[in-house]
Amino acid sequence: MGVGNLFVLFSDSLVFASSEVLCRVYPIIDITISAPPGSMQFYPLILLSILPCCFAAGTLTVVIDLNEKFLDVMNEGFWIVKFYAPWCAHCKRLFPVWEHLGHAVNDKNLPVRVAKMDCTRFTSVCNSLSISGYPTILFFRQGLRLEYTGERSKEDLFNFVVKSSAPIIEKINAVRVNDVSLPLALLYSNSFSMAWRFLIQNTLEFFLEGLESWIMAERWPLMPRASGVNLRDLATTKKLLVLVISNEVRVIFIGLKARGAAEDLRKSQYLWSRYQFAWMDGADIVSTIVMNSMEAPNIIVLNYTTYEYFLNEDDPEKVTRGSLVTWLSNLADGTEKGTATPLGGRSLLTRIRRIIFELYMNVTQMFATQPLLSSVLFGMPIAFLSIISVCYLFFLTLFFGR
């Protein structure tokens, strides 16, 4: 075209190619330009078109923008993908977190590609993946698909990526025969005939059932952090949830007492099989459950399945490790015998009260955080209805007066 050694790339790749991406992939570009005499005035234009690319390369994103080609490669390797819509407020808040996640994964050299897809542009892809809400975060592991439902913080997302990309079964080479202290192993080492008498025949079925129930009951740490996202998962232990209501500043005071009580309960199989400890930052979720304004610090025992709960009558500020263990022990005996009376529940009347309370709390929170916007939002309809009512009364008086 009159300009020598000028190459144009037409890309049908997975990502949307841009000058920034091109400049990052090829940071050193050797361009030799030959042109007819008198065409030197075009050189500044060419340089001006290249320089912004190279200056922008220092702040490039490591998050891949996907298109419809993703369906062809989603089963190859590891992917974590955010499906979003530009108008979604939650998606906008997640954007900087997602960028930080991409850099964290890239810095650790994990074999995971961090990507995003605009579902308003590629509707067919999102429909084929059954994306119904935004944002939806999916991890693709060589044909398997995992949905992320945890906290949308960089730390939690990064931990999810690390765990999801790790080997399914980790090989442990440090275990030796002499380290095993089970009686059956000792009998087997001394007398094979005696060990055979104690052997369970259908071991596989028995082992799998017991292993699954044990993993579900013991999958959580001693006292994890609970939130609206993982509260349902905590309830899969089929235990009563001992929720310590506090905040990140004061959790050290009441949290240490509750953690000590959890350590004491762990020594008793009877008590540990009934309780799962957790702590919550703030009392908003618990206030909705009990339909009353609760303040931190506080402790509540919750049956998430039935929404029934028990409250400790002791002052949360004065509760001790020993008194907490005593209360939970008595509560376990009471629930076992049916003498403990729970509060709350899921009856029809209770559900209606809970809906009204949630509406009241949401409106109150709106006026507390955005008073001007809330006044306009609620004031305009009220003012409009008031004007209509006044006009209606005026015309009634005008035509049917006296």
JSON list of N, CA and C in Angstrom, two decimals, residues 244-314:
[
{"chain": "A", "resi": 244, "resn": "VAL", "atom": "N", "xyz": [-22.14, -15.85, 67.66]},
{"chain": "A", "resi": 244, "resn": "VAL", "atom": "CA", "xyz": [-21.60, -14.79, 68.51]},
{"chain": "A", "resi": 244, "resn": "VAL", "atom": "C", "xyz": [-21.70, -13.48, 67.74]},
{"chain": "A", "resi": 245, "resn": "ILE", "atom": "N", "xyz": [-22.59, -12.59, 68.18]},
{"chain": "A", "resi": 245, "resn": "ILE", "atom": "CA", "xyz": [-22.81, -11.32, 67.49]},
{"chain": "A", "resi": 245, "resn": "ILE", "atom": "C", "xyz": [-21.82, -10.30, 68.03]},
{"chain": "A", "resi": 246, "resn": "SER", "atom": "N", "xyz": [-20.97, -9.81, 67.17]},
{"chain": "A", "resi": 246, "resn": "SER", "atom": "CA", "xyz": [-19.97, -8.84, 67.58]},
{"chain": "A", "resi": 246, "resn": "SER", "atom": "C", "xyz": [-19.56, -8.03, 66.36]},
{"chain": "A", "resi": 247, "resn": "ASN", "atom": "N", "xyz": [-18.43, -7.38, 66.44]},
{"chain": "A", "resi": 247, "resn": "ASN", "atom": "CA", "xyz": [-17.84, -6.71, 65.29]},
{"chain": "A", "resi": 247, "resn": "ASN", "atom": "C", "xyz": [-16.36, -7.01, 65.29]},
{"chain": "A", "resi": 248, "resn": "GLU", "atom": "N", "xyz": [-15.68, -6.59, 64.23]},
{"chain": "A", "resi": 248, "resn": "GLU", "atom": "CA", "xyz": [-14.27, -6.95, 64.08]},
{"chain": "A", "resi": 248, "resn": "GLU", "atom": "C", "xyz": [-13.39, -6.34, 65.16]},
{"chain": "A", "resi": 249, "resn": "VAL", "atom": "N", "xyz": [-13.87, -5.29, 65.82]},
{"chain": "A", "resi": 249, "resn": "VAL", "atom": "CA", "xyz": [-13.08, -4.64, 66.86]},
{"chain": "A", "resi": 249, "resn": "VAL", "atom": "C", "xyz": [-13.28, -5.35, 68.20]},
{"chain": "A", "resi": 250, "resn": "ARG", "atom": "N", "xyz": [-14.54, -5.66, 68.54]},
{"chain": "A", "resi": 250, "resn": "ARG", "atom": "CA", "xyz": [-14.85, -6.20, 69.87]},
{"chain": "A", "resi": 250, "resn": "ARG", "atom": "C", "xyz": [-14.95, -7.72, 69.89]},
{"chain": "A", "resi": 251, "resn": "VAL", "atom": "N", "xyz": [-14.75, -8.36, 68.73]},
{"chain": "A", "resi": 251, "resn": "VAL", "atom": "CA", "xyz": [-14.88, -9.82, 68.71]},
{"chain": "A", "resi": 251, "resn": "VAL", "atom": "C", "xyz": [-13.82, -10.48, 69.58]},
{"chain": "A", "resi": 252, "resn": "ILE", "atom": "N", "xyz": [-12.73, -9.79, 69.82]},
{"chain": "A", "resi": 252, "resn": "ILE", "atom": "CA", "xyz": [-11.66, -10.39, 70.63]},
{"chain": "A", "resi": 252, "resn": "ILE", "atom": "C", "xyz": [-12.11, -10.62, 72.07]},
{"chain": "A", "resi": 253, "resn": "PHE", "atom": "N", "xyz": [-13.04, -9.80, 72.58]},
{"chain": "A", "resi": 253, "resn": "PHE", "atom": "CA", "xyz": [-13.47, -9.93, 73.97]},
{"chain": "A", "resi": 253, "resn": "PHE", "atom": "C", "xyz": [-14.44, -11.09, 74.15]},
{"chain": "A", "resi": 254, "resn": "ILE", "atom": "N", "xyz": [-15.60, -11.00, 73.52]},
{"chain": "A", "resi": 254, "resn": "ILE", "atom": "CA", "xyz": [-16.58, -12.08, 73.66]},
{"chain": "A", "resi": 254, "resn": "ILE", "atom": "C", "xyz": [-16.19, -13.28, 72.81]},
{"chain": "A", "resi": 255, "resn": "GLY", "atom": "N", "xyz": [-15.42, -13.04, 71.73]},
{"chain": "A", "resi": 255, "resn": "GLY", "atom": "CA", "xyz": [-15.02, -14.14, 70.87]},
{"chain": "A", "resi": 255, "resn": "GLY", "atom": "C", "xyz": [-14.08, -15.11, 71.56]},
{"chain": "A", "resi": 256, "resn": "LEU", "atom": "N", "xyz": [-13.18, -14.61, 72.39]},
{"chain": "A", "resi": 256, "resn": "LEU", "atom": "CA", "xyz": [-12.27, -15.49, 73.12]},
{"chain": "A", "resi": 256, "resn": "LEU", "atom": "C", "xyz": [-13.02, -16.38, 74.10]},
{"chain": "A", "resi": 257, "resn": "LYS", "atom": "N", "xyz": [-14.04, -15.83, 74.74]},
{"chain": "A", "resi": 257, "resn": "LYS", "atom": "CA", "xyz": [-14.84, -16.64, 75.67]},
{"chain": "A", "resi": 257, "resn": "LYS", "atom": "C", "xyz": [-15.60, -17.72, 74.91]},
{"chain": "A", "resi": 258, "resn": "ALA", "atom": "N", "xyz": [-16.20, -17.33, 73.78]},
{"chain": "A", "resi": 258, "resn": "ALA", "atom": "CA", "xyz": [-16.95, -18.31, 73.00]},
{"chain": "A", "resi": 258, "resn": "ALA", "atom": "C", "xyz": [-16.03, -19.36, 72.40]},
{"chain": "A", "resi": 259, "resn": "ARG", "atom": "N", "xyz": [-14.86, -18.96, 71.96]},
{"chain": "A", "resi": 259, "resn": "ARG", "atom": "CA", "xyz": [-13.92, -19.92, 71.40]},
{"chain": "A", "resi": 259, "resn": "ARG", "atom": "C", "xyz": [-13.44, -20.91, 72.47]},
{"chain": "A", "resi": 260, "resn": "GLY", "atom": "N", "xyz": [-13.22, -20.39, 73.68]},
{"chain": "A", "resi": 260, "resn": "GLY", "atom": "CA", "xyz": [-12.85, -21.28, 74.77]},
{"chain": "A", "resi": 260, "resn": "GLY", "atom": "C", "xyz": [-13.95, -22.27, 75.09]},
{"chain": "A", "resi": 261, "resn": "ALA", "atom": "N", "xyz": [-15.21, -21.80, 75.06]},
{"chain": "A", "resi": 261, "resn": "ALA", "atom": "CA", "xyz": [-16.34, -22.70, 75.29]},
{"chain": "A", "resi": 261, "resn": "ALA", "atom": "C", "xyz": [-16.43, -23.75, 74.19]},
{"chain": "A", "resi": 262, "resn": "ALA", "atom": "N", "xyz": [-16.13, -23.34, 72.95]},
{"chain": "A", "resi": 262, "resn": "ALA", "atom": "CA", "xyz": [-16.15, -24.30, 71.84]},
{"chain": "A", "resi": 262, "resn": "ALA", "atom": "C", "xyz": [-15.08, -25.37, 72.02]},
{"chain": "A", "resi": 263, "resn": "GLU", "atom": "N", "xyz": [-13.91, -24.97, 72.50]},
{"chain": "A", "resi": 263, "resn": "GLU", "atom": "CA", "xyz": [-12.85, -25.95, 72.78]},
{"chain": "A", "resi": 263, "resn": "GLU", "atom": "C", "xyz": [-13.26, -26.93, 73.87]},
{"chain": "A", "resi": 264, "resn": "ASP", "atom": "N", "xyz": [-13.98, -26.43, 74.88]},
{"chain": "A", "resi": 264, "resn": "ASP", "atom": "CA", "xyz": [-14.45, -27.32, 75.95]},
{"chain": "A", "resi": 264, "resn": "ASP", "atom": "C", "xyz": [-15.51, -28.28, 75.43]},
{"chain": "A", "resi": 265, "resn": "LEU", "atom": "N", "xyz": [-16.43, -27.77, 74.60]},
{"chain": "A", "resi": 265, "resn": "LEU", "atom": "CA", "xyz": [-17.48, -28.63, 74.06]},
{"chain": "A", "resi": 265, "resn": "LEU", "atom": "C", "xyz": [-16.92, -29.67, 73.10]},
{"chain": "A", "resi": 266, "resn": "ARG", "atom": "N", "xyz": [-15.82, -29.35, 72.47]},
{"chain": "A", "resi": 266, "resn": "ARG", "atom": "CA", "xyz": [-15.23, -30.29, 71.52]},
{"chain": "A", "resi": 266, "resn": "ARG", "atom": "C", "xyz": [-14.73, -31.56, 72.21]},
{"chain": "A", "resi": 267, "resn": "LYS", "atom": "N", "xyz": [-14.48, -31.48, 73.49]},
{"chain": "A", "resi": 267, "resn": "LYS", "atom": "CA", "xyz": [-14.02, -32.64, 74.24]},
{"chain": "A", "resi": 267, "resn": "LYS", "atom": "C", "xyz": [-15.16, -33.61, 74.53]},
{"chain": "A", "resi": 268, "resn": "SER", "atom": "N", "xyz": [-16.40, -33.14, 74.37]},
{"chain": "A", "resi": 268, "resn": "SER", "atom": "CA", "xyz": [-17.57, -33.99, 74.63]},
{"chain": "A", "resi": 268, "resn": "SER", "atom": "C", "xyz": [-18.26, -34.29, 73.30]},
{"chain": "A", "resi": 269, "resn": "GLN", "atom": "N", "xyz": [-18.28, -35.56, 72.92]},
{"chain": "A", "resi": 269, "resn": "GLN", "atom": "CA", "xyz": [-18.93, -35.95, 71.67]},
{"chain": "A", "resi": 269, "resn": "GLN", "atom": "C", "xyz": [-20.42, -35.64, 71.71]},
{"chain": "A", "resi": 270, "resn": "TYR", "atom": "N", "xyz": [-21.03, -35.77, 72.87]},
{"chain": "A", "resi": 270, "resn": "TYR", "atom": "CA", "xyz": [-22.46, -35.50, 73.03]},
{"chain": "A", "resi": 270, "resn": "TYR", "atom": "C", "xyz": [-22.77, -34.04, 72.72]},
{"chain": "A", "resi": 271, "resn": "LEU", "atom": "N", "xyz": [-21.96, -33.11, 73.23]},
{"chain": "A", "resi": 271, "resn": "LEU", "atom": "CA", "xyz": [-22.22, -31.68, 73.02]},
{"chain": "A", "resi": 271, "resn": "LEU", "atom": "C", "xyz": [-21.71, -31.21, 71.66]},
{"chain": "A", "resi": 272, "resn": "TRP", "atom": "N", "xyz": [-20.56, -31.70, 71.24]},
{"chain": "A", "resi": 272, "resn": "TRP", "atom": "CA", "xyz": [-19.98, -31.21, 69.98]},
{"chain": "A", "resi": 272, "resn": "TRP", "atom": "C", "xyz": [-20.82, -31.64, 68.78]},
{"chain": "A", "resi": 273, "resn": "SER", "atom": "N", "xyz": [-21.52, -32.75, 68.91]},
{"chain": "A", "resi": 273, "resn": "SER", "atom": "CA", "xyz": [-22.37, -33.20, 67.80]},
{"chain": "A", "resi": 273, "resn": "SER", "atom": "C", "xyz": [-23.65, -32.37, 67.68]},
{"chain": "A", "resi": 274, "resn": "ARG", "atom": "N", "xyz": [-23.87, -31.44, 68.61]},
{"chain": "A", "resi": 274, "resn": "ARG", "atom": "CA", "xyz": [-25.10, -30.64, 68.61]},
{"chain": "A", "resi": 274, "resn": "ARG", "atom": "C", "xyz": [-24.87, -29.17, 68.30]},
{"chain": "A", "resi": 275, "resn": "TYR", "atom": "N", "xyz": [-23.64, -28.69, 68.36]},
{"chain": "A", "resi": 275, "resn": "TYR", "atom": "CA", "xyz": [-23.40, -27.25, 68.21]},
{"chain": "A", "resi": 275, "resn": "TYR", "atom": "C", "xyz": [-22.29, -26.98, 67.20]},
{"chain": "A", "resi": 276, "resn": "GLN", "atom": "N", "xyz": [-22.51, -25.92, 66.42]},
{"chain": "A", "resi": 276, "resn": "GLN", "atom": "CA", "xyz": [-21.48, -25.36, 65.54]},
{"chain": "A", "resi": 276, "resn": "GLN", "atom": "C", "xyz": [-21.34, -23.88, 65.86]},
{"chain": "A", "resi": 277, "resn": "PHE", "atom": "N", "xyz": [-20.16, -23.47, 66.29]},
{"chain": "A", "resi": 277, "resn": "PHE", "atom": "CA", "xyz": [-19.92, -22.08, 66.66]},
{"chain": "A", "resi": 277, "resn": "PHE", "atom": "C", "xyz": [-19.58, -21.25, 65.42]},
{"chain": "A", "resi": 278, "resn": "ALA", "atom": "N", "xyz": [-19.95, -19.97, 65.46]},
{"chain": "A", "resi": 278, "resn": "ALA", "atom": "CA", "xyz": [-19.60, -19.01, 64.41]},
{"chain": "A", "resi": 278, "resn": "ALA", "atom": "C", "xyz": [-19.77, -17.61, 64.98]},
{"chain": "A", "resi": 279, "resn": "TRP", "atom": "N", "xyz": [-19.15, -16.63, 64.33]},
{"chain": "A", "resi": 279, "resn": "TRP", "atom": "CA", "xyz": [-19.32, -15.25, 64.77]},
{"chain": "A", "resi": 279, "resn": "TRP", "atom": "C", "xyz": [-19.75, -14.39, 63.58]},
{"chain": "A", "resi": 280, "resn": "MET", "atom": "N", "xyz": [-20.52, -13.35, 63.87]},
{"chain": "A", "resi": 280, "resn": "MET", "atom": "CA", "xyz": [-21.06, -12.47, 62.83]},
{"chain": "A", "resi": 280, "resn": "MET", "atom": "C", "xyz": [-20.68, -11.03, 63.12]},
{"chain": "A", "resi": 281, "resn": "ASP", "atom": "N", "xyz": [-20.33, -10.32, 62.07]},
{"chain": "A", "resi": 281, "resn": "ASP", "atom": "CA", "xyz": [-19.99, -8.90, 62.18]},
{"chain": "A", "resi": 281, "resn": "ASP", "atom": "C", "xyz": [-21.28, -8.09, 62.05]},
{"chain": "A", "resi": 282, "resn": "GLY", "atom": "N", "xyz": [-21.83, -7.67, 63.17]},
{"chain": "A", "resi": 282, "resn": "GLY", "atom": "CA", "xyz": [-23.08, -6.92, 63.14]},
{"chain": "A", "resi": 282, "resn": "GLY", "atom": "C", "xyz": [-24.28, -7.83, 63.37]},
{"chain": "A", "resi": 283, "resn": "ALA", "atom": "N", "xyz": [-25.39, -7.20, 63.76]},
{"chain": "A", "resi": 283, "resn": "ALA", "atom": "CA", "xyz": [-26.58, -7.97, 64.14]},
{"chain": "A", "resi": 283, "resn": "ALA", "atom": "C", "xyz": [-27.73, -7.80, 63.16]},
{"chain": "A", "resi": 284, "resn": "ASP", "atom": "N", "xyz": [-27.46, -7.35, 61.93]},
{"chain": "A", "resi": 284, "resn": "ASP", "atom": "CA", "xyz": [-28.55, -7.10, 60.98]},
{"chain": "A", "resi": 284, "resn": "ASP", "atom": "C", "xyz": [-29.31, -8.38, 60.64]},
{"chain": "A", "resi": 285, "resn": "ILE", "atom": "N", "xyz": [-28.57, -9.44, 60.31]},
{"chain": "A", "resi": 285, "resn": "ILE", "atom": "CA", "xyz": [-29.22, -10.69, 59.91]},
{"chain": "A", "resi": 285, "resn": "ILE", "atom": "C", "xyz": [-29.96, -11.31, 61.08]},
{"chain": "A", "resi": 286, "resn": "VAL", "atom": "N", "xyz": [-29.35, -11.32, 62.24]},
{"chain": "A", "resi": 286, "resn": "VAL", "atom": "CA", "xyz": [-29.99, -11.90, 63.42]},
{"chain": "A", "resi": 286, "resn": "VAL", "atom": "C", "xyz": [-31.20, -11.09, 63.83]},
{"chain": "A", "resi": 287, "resn": "SER", "atom": "N", "xyz": [-31.15, -9.77, 63.68]},
{"chain": "A", "resi": 287, "resn": "SER", "atom": "CA", "xyz": [-32.30, -8.93, 64.02]},
{"chain": "A", "resi": 287, "resn": "SER", "atom": "C", "xyz": [-33.50, -9.29, 63.16]},
{"chain": "A", "resi": 288, "resn": "THR", "atom": "N", "xyz": [-33.25, -9.63, 61.90]},
{"chain": "A", "resi": 288, "resn": "THR", "atom": "CA", "xyz": [-34.35, -10.05, 61.02]},
{"chain": "A", "resi": 288, "resn": "THR", "atom": "C", "xyz": [-34.93, -11.38, 61.48]},
{"chain": "A", "resi": 289, "resn": "ILE", "atom": "N", "xyz": [-34.09, -12.28, 61.96]},
{"chain": "A", "resi": 289, "resn": "ILE", "atom": "CA", "xyz": [-34.56, -13.59, 62.41]},
{"chain": "A", "resi": 289, "resn": "ILE", "atom": "C", "xyz": [-35.40, -13.47, 63.67]},
{"chain": "A", "resi": 290, "resn": "VAL", "atom": "N", "xyz": [-34.92, -12.70, 64.64]},
{"chain": "A", "resi": 290, "resn": "VAL", "atom": "CA", "xyz": [-35.64, -12.57, 65.91]},
{"chain": "A", "resi": 290, "resn": "VAL", "atom": "C", "xyz": [-36.71, -11.48, 65.87]},
{"chain": "A", "resi": 291, "resn": "MET", "atom": "N", "xyz": [-36.75, -10.72, 64.75]},
{"chain": "A", "resi": 291, "resn": "MET", "atom": "CA", "xyz": [-37.74, -9.64, 64.56]},
{"chain": "A", "resi": 291, "resn": "MET", "atom": "C", "xyz": [-37.66, -8.62, 65.68]},
{"chain": "A", "resi": 292, "resn": "ASN", "atom": "N", "xyz": [-36.45, -8.28, 66.03]},
{"chain": "A", "resi": 292, "resn": "ASN", "atom": "CA", "xyz": [-36.20, -7.28, 67.07]},
{"chain": "A", "resi": 292, "resn": "ASN", "atom": "C", "xyz": [-34.80, -6.73, 66.86]},
{"chain": "A", "resi": 293, "resn": "SER", "atom": "N", "xyz": [-34.61, -5.50, 67.25]},
{"chain": "A", "resi": 293, "resn": "SER", "atom": "CA", "xyz": [-33.30, -4.88, 67.08]},
{"chain": "A", "resi": 293, "resn": "SER", "atom": "C", "xyz": [-32.34, -5.41, 68.13]},
{"chain": "A", "resi": 294, "resn": "MET", "atom": "N", "xyz": [-31.33, -6.15, 67.68]},
{"chain": "A", "resi": 294, "resn": "MET", "atom": "CA", "xyz": [-30.32, -6.69, 68.58]},
{"chain": "A", "resi": 294, "resn": "MET", "atom": "C", "xyz": [-29.03, -5.89, 68.44]},
{"chain": "A", "resi": 295, "resn": "GLU", "atom": "N", "xyz": [-28.33, -5.77, 69.53]},
{"chain": "A", "resi": 295, "resn": "GLU", "atom": "CA", "xyz": [-27.07, -5.03, 69.53]},
{"chain": "A", "resi": 295, "resn": "GLU", "atom": "C", "xyz": [-25.93, -5.96, 69.92]},
{"chain": "A", "resi": 296, "resn": "ALA", "atom": "N", "xyz": [-24.77, -5.68, 69.39]},
{"chain": "A", "resi": 296, "resn": "ALA", "atom": "CA", "xyz": [-23.58, -6.44, 69.74]},
{"chain": "A", "resi": 296, "resn": "ALA", "atom": "C", "xyz": [-22.95, -5.86, 71.01]},
{"chain": "A", "resi": 297, "resn": "PRO", "atom": "N", "xyz": [-22.35, -6.72, 71.85]},
{"chain": "A", "resi": 297, "resn": "PRO", "atom": "CA", "xyz": [-22.20, -8.16, 71.68]},
{"chain": "A", "resi": 297, "resn": "PRO", "atom": "C", "xyz": [-23.42, -8.93, 72.16]},
{"chain": "A", "resi": 298, "resn": "ASN", "atom": "N", "xyz": [-23.62, -10.11, 71.60]},
{"chain": "A", "resi": 298, "resn": "ASN", "atom": "CA", "xyz": [-24.74, -10.95, 71.98]},
{"chain": "A", "resi": 298, "resn": "ASN", "atom": "C", "xyz": [-24.47, -12.37, 71.51]},
{"chain": "A", "resi": 299, "resn": "ILE", "atom": "N", "xyz": [-25.23, -13.31, 72.04]},
{"chain": "A", "resi": 299, "resn": "ILE", "atom": "CA", "xyz": [-25.09, -14.71, 71.67]},
{"chain": "A", "resi": 299, "resn": "ILE", "atom": "C", "xyz": [-26.49, -15.29, 71.46]},
{"chain": "A", "resi": 300, "resn": "ILE", "atom": "N", "xyz": [-26.66, -16.00, 70.36]},
{"chain": "A", "resi": 300, "resn": "ILE", "atom": "CA", "xyz": [-27.94, -16.62, 70.05]},
{"chain": "A", "resi": 300, "resn": "ILE", "atom": "C", "xyz": [-27.67, -18.03, 69.51]},
{"chain": "A", "resi": 301, "resn": "VAL", "atom": "N", "xyz": [-28.52, -18.97, 69.89]},
{"chain": "A", "resi": 301, "resn": "VAL", "atom": "CA", "xyz": [-28.45, -20.33, 69.37]},
{"chain": "A", "resi": 301, "resn": "VAL", "atom": "C", "xyz": [-29.60, -20.50, 68.38]},
{"chain": "A", "resi": 302, "resn": "LEU", "atom": "N", "xyz": [-29.27, -20.79, 67.13]},
{"chain": "A", "resi": 302, "resn": "LEU", "atom": "CA", "xyz": [-30.24, -20.77, 66.04]},
{"chain": "A", "resi": 302, "resn": "LEU", "atom": "C", "xyz": [-30.36, -22.14, 65.38]},
{"chain": "A", "resi": 303, "resn": "ASN", "atom": "N", "xyz": [-31.60, -22.56, 65.17]},
{"chain": "A", "resi": 303, "resn": "ASN", "atom": "CA", "xyz": [-31.89, -23.70, 64.30]},
{"chain": "A", "resi": 303, "resn": "ASN", "atom": "C", "xyz": [-32.29, -23.12, 62.94]},
{"chain": "A", "resi": 304, "resn": "TYR", "atom": "N", "xyz": [-31.37, -23.14, 62.00]},
{"chain": "A", "resi": 304, "resn": "TYR", "atom": "CA", "xyz": [-31.60, -22.45, 60.73]},
{"chain": "A", "resi": 304, "resn": "TYR", "atom": "C", "xyz": [-32.73, -23.08, 59.93]},
{"chain": "A", "resi": 305, "resn": "THR", "atom": "N", "xyz": [-32.92, -24.38, 60.06]},
{"chain": "A", "resi": 305, "resn": "THR", "atom": "CA", "xyz": [-33.96, -25.07, 59.30]},
{"chain": "A", "resi": 305, "resn": "THR", "atom": "C", "xyz": [-35.35, -24.60, 59.70]},
{"chain": "A", "resi": 306, "resn": "THR", "atom": "N", "xyz": [-35.59, -24.46, 61.00]},
{"chain": "A", "resi": 306, "resn": "THR", "atom": "CA", "xyz": [-36.92, -24.07, 61.50]},
{"chain": "A", "resi": 306, "resn": "THR", "atom": "C", "xyz": [-37.00, -22.60, 61.87]},
{"chain": "A", "resi": 307, "resn": "TYR", "atom": "N", "xyz": [-35.87, -21.89, 61.87]},
{"chain": "A", "resi": 307, "resn": "TYR", "atom": "CA", "xyz": [-35.80, -20.48, 62.29]},
{"chain": "A", "resi": 307, "resn": "TYR", "atom": "C", "xyz": [-36.19, -20.32, 63.76]},
{"chain": "A", "resi": 308, "resn": "GLU", "atom": "N", "xyz": [-36.05, -21.39, 64.53]},
{"chain": "A", "resi": 308, "resn": "GLU", "atom": "CA", "xyz": [-36.26, -21.30, 65.98]},
{"chain": "A", "resi": 308, "resn": "GLU", "atom": "C", "xyz": [-34.93, -20.95, 66.64]},
{"chain": "A", "resi": 309, "resn": "TYR", "atom": "N", "xyz": [-35.01, -20.19, 67.73]},
{"chain": "A", "resi": 309, "resn": "TYR", "atom": "CA", "xyz": [-33.78, -19.73, 68.35]},
{"chain": "A", "resi": 309, "resn": "TYR", "atom": "C", "xyz": [-33.94, -19.70, 69.87]},
{"chain": "A", "resi": 310, "resn": "PHE", "atom": "N", "xyz": [-32.79, -19.65, 70.54]},
{"chain": "A", "resi": 310, "resn": "PHE", "atom": "CA", "xyz": [-32.73, -19.58, 72.00]},
{"chain": "A", "resi": 310, "resn": "PHE", "atom": "C", "xyz": [-31.81, -18.43, 72.38]},
{"chain": "A", "resi": 311, "resn": "LEU", "atom": "N", "xyz": [-32.20, -17.66, 73.39]},
{"chain": "A", "resi": 311, "resn": "LEU", "atom": "CA", "xyz": [-31.41, -16.53, 73.86]},
{"chain": "A", "resi": 311, "resn": "LEU", "atom": "C", "xyz": [-30.91, -16.80, 75.27]},
{"chain": "A", "resi": 312, "resn": "ASN", "atom": "N", "xyz": [-29.68, -16.38, 75.52]},
{"chain": "A", "resi": 312, "resn": "ASN", "atom": "CA", "xyz": [-29.09, -16.52, 76.84]},
{"chain": "A", "resi": 312, "resn": "ASN", "atom": "C", "xyz": [-29.57, -15.37, 77.73]},
{"chain": "A", "resi": 313, "resn": "GLU", "atom": "N", "xyz": [-30.06, -15.71, 78.92]},
{"chain": "A", "resi": 313, "resn": "GLU", "atom": "CA", "xyz": [-30.56, -14.68, 79.82]},
{"chain": "A", "resi": 313, "resn": "GLU", "atom": "C", "xyz": [-29.45, -13.90, 80.51]},
{"chain": "A", "resi": 314, "resn": "ASP", "atom": "N", "xyz": [-28.23, -14.40, 80.49]},
{"chain": "A", "resi": 314, "resn": "ASP", "atom": "CA", "xyz": [-27.12, -13.70, 81.13]},
{"chain": "A", "resi": 314, "resn": "ASP", "atom": "C", "xyz": [-26.72, -12.47, 80.31]}
]
